[in-house]
PDB file of C-alpha atoms and ligand atoms in Angstrom:
ATOM      1  CA  UNK A  19       3.541 -21.814  17.265  1.00 45.00           C
ATOM      2  CA  UNK A  20       7.332 -21.626  17.140  1.00 42.00           C
ATOM      3  CA  UNK A  21       9.704 -19.318  18.973  1.00 44.00           C
ATOM      4  CA  UNK A  22       8.273 -15.843  18.322  1.00 49.00           C
ATOM      5  CA  UNK A  23      11.745 -14.346  17.992  1.00 68.00           C
ATOM      6  CA  UNK A  24      12.699 -16.339  14.883  1.00 79.00           C
ATOM      7  CA  UNK A  25      10.284 -16.529  11.952  1.00 95.00           C
ATOM      8  CA  UNK A  26      10.319 -19.762  10.024  1.00 97.00           C
ATOM      9  CA  UNK A  27      11.218 -19.244   6.356  1.00 97.00           C
ATOM     10  CA  UNK A  28       9.056 -21.219   3.956  1.00 97.00           C
ATOM     11  CA  UNK A  29       9.375 -21.036   0.203  1.00 95.00           C
ATOM     12  CA  UNK A  30       7.157 -23.812  -1.141  1.00 95.00           C
ATOM     13  CA  UNK A  31       3.356 -23.636  -1.231  1.00 97.00           C
ATOM     14  CA  UNK A  32       2.997 -27.264  -0.102  1.00 96.00           C
ATOM     15  CA  UNK A  33       5.107 -26.760   3.034  1.00 96.00           C
ATOM     16  CA  UNK A  34       3.320 -23.490   3.732  1.00 98.00           C
ATOM     17  CA  UNK A  35      -0.042 -25.286   3.605  1.00 97.00           C
ATOM     18  CA  UNK A  36       1.250 -28.076   5.872  1.00 97.00           C
ATOM     19  CA  UNK A  37       2.513 -25.585   8.402  1.00 97.00           C
ATOM     20  CA  UNK A  38      -0.778 -23.654   8.372  1.00 98.00           C
ATOM     21  CA  UNK A  39      -2.881 -26.811   8.620  1.00 97.00           C
ATOM     22  CA  UNK A  40      -1.226 -27.384  12.000  1.00 96.00           C
ATOM     23  CA  UNK A  41      -2.198 -23.869  13.113  1.00 97.00           C
ATOM     24  CA  UNK A  42      -5.771 -24.361  11.933  1.00 96.00           C
ATOM     25  CA  UNK A  43      -5.871 -27.721  13.714  1.00 96.00           C
ATOM     26  CA  UNK A  44      -5.341 -25.800  16.954  1.00 96.00           C
ATOM     27  CA  UNK A  45      -8.117 -23.374  15.905  1.00 96.00           C
ATOM     28  CA  UNK A  46      -5.495 -20.666  15.480  1.00 97.00           C
ATOM     29  CA  UNK A  47      -6.358 -17.428  13.712  1.00 98.00           C
ATOM     30  CA  UNK A  48      -4.088 -16.700  10.756  1.00 98.00           C
ATOM     31  CA  UNK A  49      -3.041 -13.203   9.685  1.00 98.00           C
ATOM     32  CA  UNK A  50      -1.347 -12.412   6.354  1.00 99.00           C
ATOM     33  CA  UNK A  51       0.826  -9.366   5.660  1.00 99.00           C
ATOM     34  CA  UNK A  52       1.644  -9.298   1.926  1.00 99.00           C
ATOM     35  CA  UNK A  53       4.828  -7.348   1.092  1.00 98.00           C
ATOM     36  CA  UNK A  54       7.503  -7.014  -1.540  1.00 98.00           C
ATOM     37  CA  UNK A  55      10.224  -6.976   1.133  1.00 98.00           C
ATOM     38  CA  UNK A  56      12.823  -4.283   1.890  1.00 98.00           C
ATOM     39  CA  UNK A  57      10.858  -4.011   5.087  1.00 98.00           C
ATOM     40  CA  UNK A  58      10.549  -0.804   7.086  1.00 98.00           C
ATOM     41  CA  UNK A  59       8.461   0.393  10.031  1.00 98.00           C
ATOM     42  CA  UNK A  60       5.376   0.742   7.791  1.00 98.00           C
ATOM     43  CA  UNK A  61       5.444  -2.977   7.059  1.00 98.00           C
ATOM     44  CA  UNK A  62       6.261  -3.798  10.676  1.00 98.00           C
ATOM     45  CA  UNK A  63       3.207  -1.836  11.838  1.00 98.00           C
ATOM     46  CA  UNK A  64       1.067  -4.248   9.784  1.00 98.00           C
ATOM     47  CA  UNK A  65       2.858  -7.203  11.385  1.00 98.00           C
ATOM     48  CA  UNK A  66       2.143  -5.784  14.838  1.00 98.00           C
ATOM     49  CA  UNK A  67      -1.522  -5.286  13.920  1.00 98.00           C
ATOM     50  CA  UNK A  68      -1.685  -8.924  12.857  1.00 98.00           C
ATOM     51  CA  UNK A  69       0.127 -10.079  15.990  1.00 98.00           C
ATOM     52  CA  UNK A  70      -2.441  -8.271  18.114  1.00 98.00           C
ATOM     53  CA  UNK A  71      -5.371 -10.101  16.479  1.00 98.00           C
ATOM     54  CA  UNK A  72      -4.029 -13.421  15.219  1.00 98.00           C
ATOM     55  CA  UNK A  73      -2.281 -16.511  16.577  1.00 98.00           C
ATOM     56  CA  UNK A  74      -0.029 -16.961  13.577  1.00 98.00           C
ATOM     57  CA  UNK A  75       1.261 -14.137  11.384  1.00 98.00           C
ATOM     58  CA  UNK A  76       2.498 -14.944   7.894  1.00 98.00           C
ATOM     59  CA  UNK A  77       4.533 -12.262   6.121  1.00 98.00           C
ATOM     60  CA  UNK A  78       4.840 -12.869   2.415  1.00 98.00           C
ATOM     61  CA  UNK A  79       7.839 -11.417   0.612  1.00 98.00           C
ATOM     62  CA  UNK A  80       7.521 -11.493  -3.136  1.00 98.00           C
ATOM     63  CA  UNK A  81       8.538  -8.883  -5.676  1.00 98.00           C
ATOM     64  CA  UNK A  82       5.640  -9.479  -8.027  1.00 98.00           C
ATOM     65  CA  UNK A  83       6.777  -9.055 -11.632  1.00 98.00           C
ATOM     66  CA  UNK A  84       3.262  -8.739 -13.026  1.00 98.00           C
ATOM     67  CA  UNK A  85       2.525  -5.461 -11.229  1.00 98.00           C
ATOM     68  CA  UNK A  86       5.523  -3.667 -12.774  1.00 98.00           C
ATOM     69  CA  UNK A  87       5.131  -2.082 -16.175  1.00 97.00           C
ATOM     70  CA  UNK A  88       7.771  -2.007 -18.902  1.00 96.00           C
ATOM     71  CA  UNK A  89      10.540   0.424 -17.925  1.00 94.00           C
ATOM     72  CA  UNK A  90       9.563   0.341 -14.234  1.00 97.00           C
ATOM     73  CA  UNK A  91      11.911  -0.720 -11.429  1.00 96.00           C
ATOM     74  CA  UNK A  92      11.277  -4.484 -11.189  1.00 98.00           C
ATOM     75  CA  UNK A  93      14.932  -5.395 -11.807  1.00 97.00           C
ATOM     76  CA  UNK A  94      16.410  -2.912  -9.366  1.00 96.00           C
ATOM     77  CA  UNK A  95      13.706  -3.187  -6.666  1.00 97.00           C
ATOM     78  CA  UNK A  96      15.600  -3.757  -3.359  1.00 97.00           C
ATOM     79  CA  UNK A  97      15.811  -7.408  -2.329  1.00 97.00           C
ATOM     80  CA  UNK A  98      17.065  -7.682   1.266  1.00 97.00           C
ATOM     81  CA  UNK A  99      15.815 -11.042   2.578  1.00 97.00           C
ATOM     82  CA  UNK A 100      18.276 -11.478   5.458  1.00 96.00           C
ATOM     83  CA  UNK A 101      17.693  -7.946   6.780  1.00 96.00           C
ATOM     84  CA  UNK A 102      13.922  -8.543   6.433  1.00 97.00           C
ATOM     85  CA  UNK A 103      14.141 -11.741   8.479  1.00 97.00           C
ATOM     86  CA  UNK A 104      16.124  -9.883  11.148  1.00 95.00           C
ATOM     87  CA  UNK A 105      13.547  -7.076  11.264  1.00 96.00           C
ATOM     88  CA  UNK A 106      10.701  -9.591  11.549  1.00 96.00           C
ATOM     89  CA  UNK A 107      12.428 -11.475  14.371  1.00 94.00           C
ATOM     90  CA  UNK A 108      11.930  -8.380  16.532  1.00 90.00           C
ATOM     91  CA  UNK A 109       8.184  -8.316  15.816  1.00 94.00           C
ATOM     92  CA  UNK A 110       7.437 -11.981  16.438  1.00 92.00           C
ATOM     93  CA  UNK A 111       6.073 -12.952  13.001  1.00 95.00           C
ATOM     94  CA  UNK A 112       5.812 -16.744  12.961  1.00 96.00           C
ATOM     95  CA  UNK A 113       6.203 -17.490   9.241  1.00 98.00           C
ATOM     96  CA  UNK A 114       7.864 -15.788   6.300  1.00 98.00           C
ATOM     97  CA  UNK A 115       6.639 -17.014   2.942  1.00 98.00           C
ATOM     98  CA  UNK A 116       9.139 -16.070   0.252  1.00 98.00           C
ATOM     99  CA  UNK A 117       8.295 -18.036  -2.886  1.00 98.00           C
ATOM    100  CA  UNK A 118      10.389 -18.075  -6.046  1.00 97.00           C
ATOM    101  CA  UNK A 119       8.886 -16.373  -9.089  1.00 97.00           C
ATOM    102  CA  UNK A 120       8.321 -19.663 -10.911  1.00 95.00           C
ATOM    103  CA  UNK A 121       6.413 -21.068  -7.914  1.00 95.00           C
ATOM    104  CA  UNK A 122       3.922 -18.219  -8.132  1.00 97.00           C
ATOM    105  CA  UNK A 123       3.659 -17.968 -11.914  1.00 98.00           C
ATOM    106  CA  UNK A 124       4.152 -21.521 -13.046  1.00 96.00           C
ATOM    107  CA  UNK A 125       4.774 -22.287 -16.730  1.00 97.00           C
ATOM    108  CA  UNK A 126       1.548 -21.800 -18.647  1.00 97.00           C
ATOM    109  CA  UNK A 127       0.033 -19.359 -16.146  1.00 98.00           C
ATOM    110  CA  UNK A 128      -2.756 -17.673 -18.101  1.00 98.00           C
ATOM    111  CA  UNK A 129      -5.428 -16.581 -15.608  1.00 98.00           C
ATOM    112  CA  UNK A 130      -5.669 -13.013 -14.401  1.00 98.00           C
ATOM    113  CA  UNK A 131      -7.901 -10.959 -12.143  1.00 98.00           C
ATOM    114  CA  UNK A 132      -9.002  -7.862 -14.045  1.00 98.00           C
ATOM    115  CA  UNK A 133     -10.287  -5.320 -11.505  1.00 98.00           C
ATOM    116  CA  UNK A 134     -12.516  -2.535 -12.791  1.00 98.00           C
ATOM    117  CA  UNK A 135     -14.220   0.409 -11.100  1.00 98.00           C
ATOM    118  CA  UNK A 136     -11.960   1.733  -8.343  1.00 98.00           C
ATOM    119  CA  UNK A 137      -8.904   0.283 -10.146  1.00 98.00           C
ATOM    120  CA  UNK A 138      -9.414   2.539 -13.156  1.00 98.00           C
ATOM    121  CA  UNK A 139      -8.519   6.132 -12.147  1.00 98.00           C
ATOM    122  CA  UNK A 140      -5.268   7.481 -10.606  1.00 98.00           C
ATOM    123  CA  UNK A 141      -2.681   4.648 -10.468  1.00 98.00           C
ATOM    124  CA  UNK A 142      -4.796   2.616 -12.891  1.00 98.00           C
ATOM    125  CA  UNK A 143      -4.508   5.346 -15.498  1.00 98.00           C
ATOM    126  CA  UNK A 144      -0.786   6.005 -14.919  1.00 98.00           C
ATOM    127  CA  UNK A 145       0.274   2.368 -14.634  1.00 98.00           C
ATOM    128  CA  UNK A 146      -1.824   0.285 -17.051  1.00 98.00           C
ATOM    129  CA  UNK A 147      -1.985  -3.351 -15.932  1.00 98.00           C
ATOM    130  CA  UNK A 148      -0.621  -2.568 -12.453  1.00 98.00           C
ATOM    131  CA  UNK A 149      -3.773  -3.495 -10.544  1.00 98.00           C
ATOM    132  CA  UNK A 150      -4.310  -6.582 -12.697  1.00 98.00           C
ATOM    133  CA  UNK A 151      -0.922  -7.772 -11.402  1.00 98.00           C
ATOM    134  CA  UNK A 152      -1.688  -6.694  -7.832  1.00 99.00           C
ATOM    135  CA  UNK A 153      -5.154  -8.254  -7.740  1.00 99.00           C
ATOM    136  CA  UNK A 154      -3.896 -11.505  -9.254  1.00 98.00           C
ATOM    137  CA  UNK A 155      -1.002 -11.933  -6.843  1.00 98.00           C
ATOM    138  CA  UNK A 156      -3.080 -10.909  -3.821  1.00 99.00           C
ATOM    139  CA  UNK A 157      -5.804 -13.401  -4.736  1.00 98.00           C
ATOM    140  CA  UNK A 158      -3.141 -16.095  -5.195  1.00 98.00           C
ATOM    141  CA  UNK A 159      -1.601 -15.289  -1.805  1.00 98.00           C
ATOM    142  CA  UNK A 160      -5.044 -15.316  -0.178  1.00 98.00           C
ATOM    143  CA  UNK A 161      -5.666 -18.740  -1.734  1.00 98.00           C
ATOM    144  CA  UNK A 162      -2.253 -20.069  -0.662  1.00 98.00           C
ATOM    145  CA  UNK A 163      -2.454 -18.837   2.931  1.00 98.00           C
ATOM    146  CA  UNK A 164      -6.250 -18.725   3.421  1.00 98.00           C
ATOM    147  CA  UNK A 165      -5.846 -16.179   6.218  1.00 98.00           C
ATOM    148  CA  UNK A 166      -8.639 -15.052   8.502  1.00 98.00           C
ATOM    149  CA  UNK A 167      -7.406 -11.471   8.176  1.00 98.00           C
ATOM    150  CA  UNK A 168      -5.072  -9.740   5.696  1.00 99.00           C
ATOM    151  CA  UNK A 169      -3.378  -6.435   6.470  1.00 99.00           C
ATOM    152  CA  UNK A 170      -2.714  -3.594   4.036  1.00 99.00           C
ATOM    153  CA  UNK A 171      -1.421  -0.046   4.445  1.00 98.00           C
ATOM    154  CA  UNK A 172      -3.319   3.158   3.759  1.00 98.00           C
ATOM    155  CA  UNK A 173      -0.065   4.275   2.112  1.00 98.00           C
ATOM    156  CA  UNK A 174      -1.341   2.410  -0.981  1.00 98.00           C
ATOM    157  CA  UNK A 175      -4.918   3.619  -0.499  1.00 99.00           C
ATOM    158  CA  UNK A 176      -6.150   2.699  -3.960  1.00 99.00           C
ATOM    159  CA  UNK A 177      -4.510  -0.738  -3.764  1.00 99.00           C
ATOM    160  CA  UNK A 178      -6.269  -1.443  -0.460  1.00 99.00           C
ATOM    161  CA  UNK A 179      -9.546  -0.262  -2.011  1.00 99.00           C
ATOM    162  CA  UNK A 180      -9.069  -2.512  -5.055  1.00 99.00           C
ATOM    163  CA  UNK A 181      -8.347  -5.463  -2.742  1.00 99.00           C
ATOM    164  CA  UNK A 182     -11.417  -4.730  -0.589  1.00 98.00           C
ATOM    165  CA  UNK A 183     -13.600  -4.711  -3.713  1.00 98.00           C
ATOM    166  CA  UNK A 184     -12.005  -7.869  -5.113  1.00 98.00           C
ATOM    167  CA  UNK A 185     -12.545  -9.781  -1.882  1.00 98.00           C
ATOM    168  CA  UNK A 186     -16.158  -8.630  -1.800  1.00 98.00           C
ATOM    169  CA  UNK A 187     -16.830  -9.289  -5.496  1.00 98.00           C
ATOM    170  CA  UNK A 188     -15.185 -12.736  -5.528  1.00 98.00           C
ATOM    171  CA  UNK A 189     -16.491 -13.893  -2.116  1.00 98.00           C
ATOM    172  CA  UNK A 190     -13.058 -14.401  -0.591  1.00 98.00           C
ATOM    173  CA  UNK A 191     -13.581 -15.322   3.092  1.00 98.00           C
ATOM    174  CA  UNK A 192     -10.811 -13.062   4.456  1.00 98.00           C
ATOM    175  CA  UNK A 193     -11.283  -9.833   6.386  1.00 98.00           C
ATOM    176  CA  UNK A 194      -9.272  -6.906   5.068  1.00 98.00           C
ATOM    177  CA  UNK A 195      -7.744  -4.430   7.519  1.00 98.00           C
ATOM    178  CA  UNK A 196      -6.270  -1.147   6.373  1.00 98.00           C
ATOM    179  CA  UNK A 197      -3.676   0.334   8.751  1.00 98.00           C
ATOM    180  CA  UNK A 198      -2.487   3.953   9.051  1.00 98.00           C
ATOM    181  CA  UNK A 199       0.469   5.393   7.130  1.00 98.00           C
ATOM    182  CA  UNK A 200       3.763   5.307   9.037  1.00 98.00           C
ATOM    183  CA  UNK A 201       5.894   8.382   8.324  1.00 98.00           C
ATOM    184  CA  UNK A 202       9.488   9.399   8.893  1.00 98.00           C
ATOM    185  CA  UNK A 203       9.865  12.028  11.654  1.00 98.00           C
ATOM    186  CA  UNK A 204       9.862  14.781   8.991  1.00 98.00           C
ATOM    187  CA  UNK A 205       6.630  13.514   7.416  1.00 98.00           C
ATOM    188  CA  UNK A 206       7.816  11.558   4.369  1.00 98.00           C
ATOM    189  CA  UNK A 207       5.731   8.389   4.096  1.00 98.00           C
ATOM    190  CA  UNK A 208       7.958   5.357   4.577  1.00 98.00           C
ATOM    191  CA  UNK A 209       8.490   3.416   1.378  1.00 98.00           C
ATOM    192  CA  UNK A 210      10.985   0.847   0.128  1.00 97.00           C
ATOM    193  CA  UNK A 211      11.536   3.194  -2.837  1.00 97.00           C
ATOM    194  CA  UNK A 212      12.781   6.037  -0.595  1.00 97.00           C
ATOM    195  CA  UNK A 213      16.127   4.201  -0.655  1.00 96.00           C
ATOM    196  CA  UNK A 214      16.508   5.259  -4.308  1.00 97.00           C
ATOM    197  CA  UNK A 215      16.589   8.963  -3.377  1.00 97.00           C
ATOM    198  CA  UNK A 216      19.869  10.865  -3.142  1.00 98.00           C
ATOM    199  CA  UNK A 217      20.139  12.950   0.060  1.00 98.00           C
ATOM    200  CA  UNK A 218      19.229  16.114  -1.891  1.00 98.00           C
ATOM    201  CA  UNK A 219      16.210  14.461  -3.547  1.00 98.00           C
ATOM    202  CA  UNK A 220      15.189  12.993  -0.186  1.00 98.00           C
ATOM    203  CA  UNK A 221      15.047  16.578   1.133  1.00 98.00           C
ATOM    204  CA  UNK A 222      13.029  17.776  -1.908  1.00 98.00           C
ATOM    205  CA  UNK A 223      10.579  14.889  -1.545  1.00 98.00           C
ATOM    206  CA  UNK A 224       9.168  16.576   1.547  1.00 98.00           C
ATOM    207  CA  UNK A 225       7.003  18.658  -0.820  1.00 98.00           C
ATOM    208  CA  UNK A 226       4.613  15.686  -1.020  1.00 98.00           C
ATOM    209  CA  UNK A 227       3.817  15.768   2.682  1.00 98.00           C
ATOM    210  CA  UNK A 228       3.851  19.573   2.713  1.00 98.00           C
ATOM    211  CA  UNK A 229       1.252  19.692  -0.058  1.00 98.00           C
ATOM    212  CA  UNK A 230      -1.006  17.248   1.806  1.00 98.00           C
ATOM    213  CA  UNK A 231      -0.674  19.309   4.964  1.00 98.00           C
ATOM    214  CA  UNK A 232      -1.428  22.431   2.960  1.00 98.00           C
ATOM    215  CA  UNK A 233      -4.647  20.797   1.712  1.00 98.00           C
ATOM    216  CA  UNK A 234      -5.639  19.949   5.299  1.00 98.00           C
ATOM    217  CA  UNK A 235      -4.917  23.512   6.435  1.00 98.00           C
ATOM    218  CA  UNK A 236      -6.914  25.031   3.586  1.00 98.00           C
ATOM    219  CA  UNK A 237      -9.887  22.817   4.429  1.00 98.00           C
ATOM    220  CA  UNK A 238      -9.579  23.719   8.122  1.00 97.00           C
ATOM    221  CA  UNK A 239      -9.597  27.380   7.145  1.00 97.00           C
ATOM    222  CA  UNK A 240     -12.846  26.933   5.230  1.00 97.00           C
ATOM    223  CA  UNK A 241     -11.743  26.415   1.623  1.00 98.00           C
ATOM    224  CA  UNK A 242     -14.122  23.973  -0.083  1.00 98.00           C
ATOM    225  CA  UNK A 243     -13.219  24.270  -3.754  1.00 98.00           C
ATOM    226  CA  UNK A 244     -11.259  21.223  -4.954  1.00 98.00           C
ATOM    227  CA  UNK A 245      -9.807  23.096  -7.921  1.00 98.00           C
ATOM    228  CA  UNK A 246      -8.352  25.808  -5.675  1.00 98.00           C
ATOM    229  CA  UNK A 247      -6.886  23.291  -3.242  1.00 98.00           C
ATOM    230  CA  UNK A 248      -5.380  21.114  -5.990  1.00 99.00           C
ATOM    231  CA  UNK A 249      -3.866  24.201  -7.659  1.00 98.00           C
ATOM    232  CA  UNK A 250      -2.139  25.206  -4.435  1.00 98.00           C
ATOM    233  CA  UNK A 251      -0.951  21.652  -3.784  1.00 99.00           C
ATOM    234  CA  UNK A 252       0.566  21.485  -7.271  1.00 98.00           C
ATOM    235  CA  UNK A 253       2.296  24.840  -6.756  1.00 98.00           C
ATOM    236  CA  UNK A 254       3.835  23.594  -3.529  1.00 98.00           C
ATOM    237  CA  UNK A 255       5.026  20.345  -5.157  1.00 98.00           C
ATOM    238  CA  UNK A 256       6.553  22.218  -8.078  1.00 98.00           C
ATOM    239  CA  UNK A 257       8.771  24.214  -5.716  1.00 98.00           C
ATOM    240  CA  UNK A 258      10.952  21.067  -5.915  1.00 98.00           C
ATOM    241  CA  UNK A 259      12.852  21.815  -9.103  1.00 94.00           C
ATOM    242  CA  UNK A 260      12.711  18.365 -10.703  1.00 96.00           C
ATOM    243  CA  UNK A 261       9.258  17.294  -9.449  1.00 98.00           C
ATOM    244  CA  UNK A 262       7.093  15.736 -12.143  1.00 98.00           C
ATOM    245  CA  UNK A 263       3.473  15.314 -11.151  1.00 98.00           C
ATOM    246  CA  UNK A 264       1.614  12.195 -12.330  1.00 98.00           C
ATOM    247  CA  UNK A 265      -1.526  13.305 -10.517  1.00 98.00           C
ATOM    248  CA  UNK A 266      -2.769  15.367  -7.599  1.00 99.00           C
ATOM    249  CA  UNK A 267      -6.449  14.796  -6.880  1.00 98.00           C
ATOM    250  CA  UNK A 268      -9.207  15.198  -4.334  1.00 98.00           C
ATOM    251  CA  UNK A 269     -11.482  12.188  -4.570  1.00 98.00           C
ATOM    252  CA  UNK A 270     -14.336  10.464  -2.828  1.00 98.00           C
ATOM    253  CA  UNK A 271     -12.683   7.958  -0.421  1.00 98.00           C
ATOM    254  CA  UNK A 272     -15.052   5.146  -1.468  1.00 98.00           C
ATOM    255  CA  UNK A 273     -15.515   5.565  -5.227  1.00 98.00           C
ATOM    256  CA  UNK A 274     -12.195   7.375  -5.883  1.00 98.00           C
ATOM    257  CA  UNK A 275     -14.123   9.681  -8.241  1.00 98.00           C
ATOM    258  CA  UNK A 276     -12.947  13.305  -8.241  1.00 98.00           C
ATOM    259  CA  UNK A 277     -14.926  15.738  -6.114  1.00 98.00           C
ATOM    260  CA  UNK A 278     -15.517  19.389  -6.990  1.00 98.00           C
ATOM    261  CA  UNK A 279     -16.445  20.545  -3.536  1.00 98.00           C
ATOM    262  CA  UNK A 280     -15.349  19.256  -0.145  1.00 97.00           C
ATOM    263  CA  UNK A 281     -18.596  18.380   1.607  1.00 96.00           C
ATOM    264  CA  UNK A 282     -17.471  15.400   3.701  1.00 97.00           C
ATOM    265  CA  UNK A 283     -14.486  13.131   4.166  1.00 98.00           C
ATOM    266  CA  UNK A 284     -12.285  13.488   1.095  1.00 98.00           C
ATOM    267  CA  UNK A 285      -9.067  11.783   0.053  1.00 98.00           C
ATOM    268  CA  UNK A 286      -6.185  13.939  -1.106  1.00 98.00           C
ATOM    269  CA  UNK A 287      -3.962  11.664  -3.158  1.00 99.00           C
ATOM    270  CA  UNK A 288      -0.891  12.188  -5.279  1.00 99.00           C
ATOM    271  CA  UNK A 289       1.884  10.574  -7.289  1.00 98.00           C
ATOM    272  CA  UNK A 290       5.024  12.552  -8.031  1.00 98.00           C
ATOM    273  CA  UNK A 291       8.403  11.692  -9.495  1.00 98.00           C
ATOM    274  CA  UNK A 292      11.398  13.232  -7.778  1.00 98.00           C
ATOM    275  CA  UNK A 293      14.750  12.490  -9.394  1.00 95.00           C
ATOM    276  CA  UNK A 294      12.980   9.734 -11.389  1.00 93.00           C
ATOM    277  CA  UNK A 295      11.743   7.982  -8.248  1.00 97.00           C
ATOM    278  CA  UNK A 296       7.970   7.715  -8.272  1.00 98.00           C
ATOM    279  CA  UNK A 297       6.494   8.431  -4.840  1.00 98.00           C
ATOM    280  CA  UNK A 298       2.852   8.193  -3.786  1.00 98.00           C
ATOM    281  CA  UNK A 299       1.128   9.537  -0.699  1.00 98.00           C
ATOM    282  CA  UNK A 300      -2.333  10.465   0.514  1.00 99.00           C
ATOM    283  CA  UNK A 301      -4.265  11.880   3.406  1.00 98.00           C
ATOM    284  CA  UNK A 302      -7.913  11.920   4.429  1.00 98.00           C
ATOM    285  CA  UNK A 303      -9.350  15.402   4.768  1.00 98.00           C
ATOM    286  CA  UNK A 304     -12.226  16.011   7.115  1.00 95.00           C
ATOM    287  CA  UNK A 305     -13.975  19.364   6.991  1.00 92.00           C
ATOM    288  CA  UNK A 306     -14.936  20.520  10.488  1.00 88.00           C
ATOM    289  CA  UNK A 307     -18.555  19.613  11.274  1.00 81.00           C
ATOM    290  CA  UNK A 308     -21.280  22.240  11.536  1.00 70.00           C
ATOM    291  CA  UNK A 309     -21.037  24.313  14.709  1.00 61.00           C
ATOM    292  CA  UNK A 310     -23.407  23.230  17.452  1.00 61.00           C
ATOM    293  CA  UNK A 311     -26.428  25.540  17.443  1.00 65.00           C
ATOM    294  CA  UNK A 312     -26.259  28.255  20.108  1.00 64.00           C
ATOM    295  CA  UNK A 313     -28.888  27.542  22.765  1.00 58.00           C
TER     296      UNK A 313
HETATM  297  P1  LIG B 405       4.988  -3.072  -0.410  1.00 77.34           P
HETATM  298  O1  LIG B 405       6.074  -3.911   0.146  1.00 77.34           O
HETATM  299  O2  LIG B 405       5.419  -1.693  -0.800  1.00 77.34           O
HETATM  300  O3  LIG B 405       4.198  -3.774  -1.482  1.00 77.34           O
HETATM  301  O4  LIG B 405       3.957  -2.830   0.775  1.00 77.34           O
HETATM  302  C1  LIG B 405       3.393  -3.901   1.469  1.00 77.34           C
HETATM  303  C2  LIG B 405       2.304  -3.386   2.365  1.00 77.34           C
HETATM  304  O5  LIG B 405       2.851  -2.448   3.289  1.00 77.34           O
HETATM  305  C3  LIG B 405       1.206  -2.644   1.585  1.00 77.34           C
HETATM  306  O6  LIG B 405      -0.066  -2.975   2.135  1.00 77.34           O
HETATM  307  C4  LIG B 405       1.556  -1.203   1.836  1.00 77.34           C
HETATM  308  O7  LIG B 405       0.446  -0.332   1.760  1.00 77.34           O
HETATM  309  C5  LIG B 405       2.102  -1.269   3.253  1.00 77.34           C
HETATM  310  N1  LIG B 405       2.939  -0.097   3.502  1.00 77.34           N
HETATM  311  C6  LIG B 405       3.968   0.345   2.742  1.00 77.34           C
HETATM  312  N2  LIG B 405       4.465   1.505   3.259  1.00 77.34           N
HETATM  313  C7  LIG B 405       3.720   1.793   4.357  1.00 77.34           C
HETATM  314  C8  LIG B 405       3.718   2.850   5.304  1.00 77.34           C
HETATM  315  N3  LIG B 405       4.581   3.861   5.228  1.00 77.34           N
HETATM  316  N4  LIG B 405       2.812   2.821   6.305  1.00 77.34           N
HETATM  317  C9  LIG B 405       1.916   1.801   6.392  1.00 77.34           C
HETATM  318  N5  LIG B 405       1.858   0.776   5.525  1.00 77.34           N
HETATM  319  C10 LIG B 405       2.744   0.763   4.518  1.00 77.34           C
END
């Protein structure tokens, strides 16, 4: 595999397949990190995870039009290919696959993956059609690259869950790894969309992380009522003057169904607009186990 300090940029599916056939010929393990570019440390953590397990890491960079709804930020989404290539050079990714839109959705494209179940609540409700676009492009990328392992971030918890279900339901022979959320030093989850925030809004956006920490503290202190915890989280978020809450929920981490009482591992998950930038974040809550019986 080529010089680890300079990823090879490939834009056509045929040349990608040729390049990967050579890797497979040497019995190399292939890892895929799907991204929309504007790479930050969160993305790079997935690349490092792939590097640690695979012989060849492919990073795809594609701003997928079909996962953006009308009026969303598809047009203005940051596109920073040269900076992305520079960032990847430091991590040793072997291949960057950056296809053109018309190479992914060719004229006449009319086949879609329609995920149900875990795709329906939360983001599914707020962004109709979003997971149809995500599932379709992820399945296409999995078919183009045919990786042994594909890496996703817990930052997009529901997305990773939808992908895990799709791979299971459609018998895709790729393992899915979900890697931890990488945060800024002050707690804000890294996101390409953070670049939209003015400095003042960036400061206000800390209410997301604060509300998740508040939920964890309440659970640690013995609170078990989801309604009470969600109410307090919402109050904390609304201390940011322009915060608009899409949802704040405590859900089962597998089914993503709301829970009423915290009895085991529970996902606190939220989507909030600050200064018109829609931010999402989440955190797994774990109530302390029962005390060991006194002998
Ligand atoms: P995106 O480019 O936003 O589509 O993200 C590409 C992948 O990077 C997805 O699997 C995301 O969940 C993951 N990702 C984005 N932000 C973070 C983060 N802060 N920490 C870990 N993974 C992330």
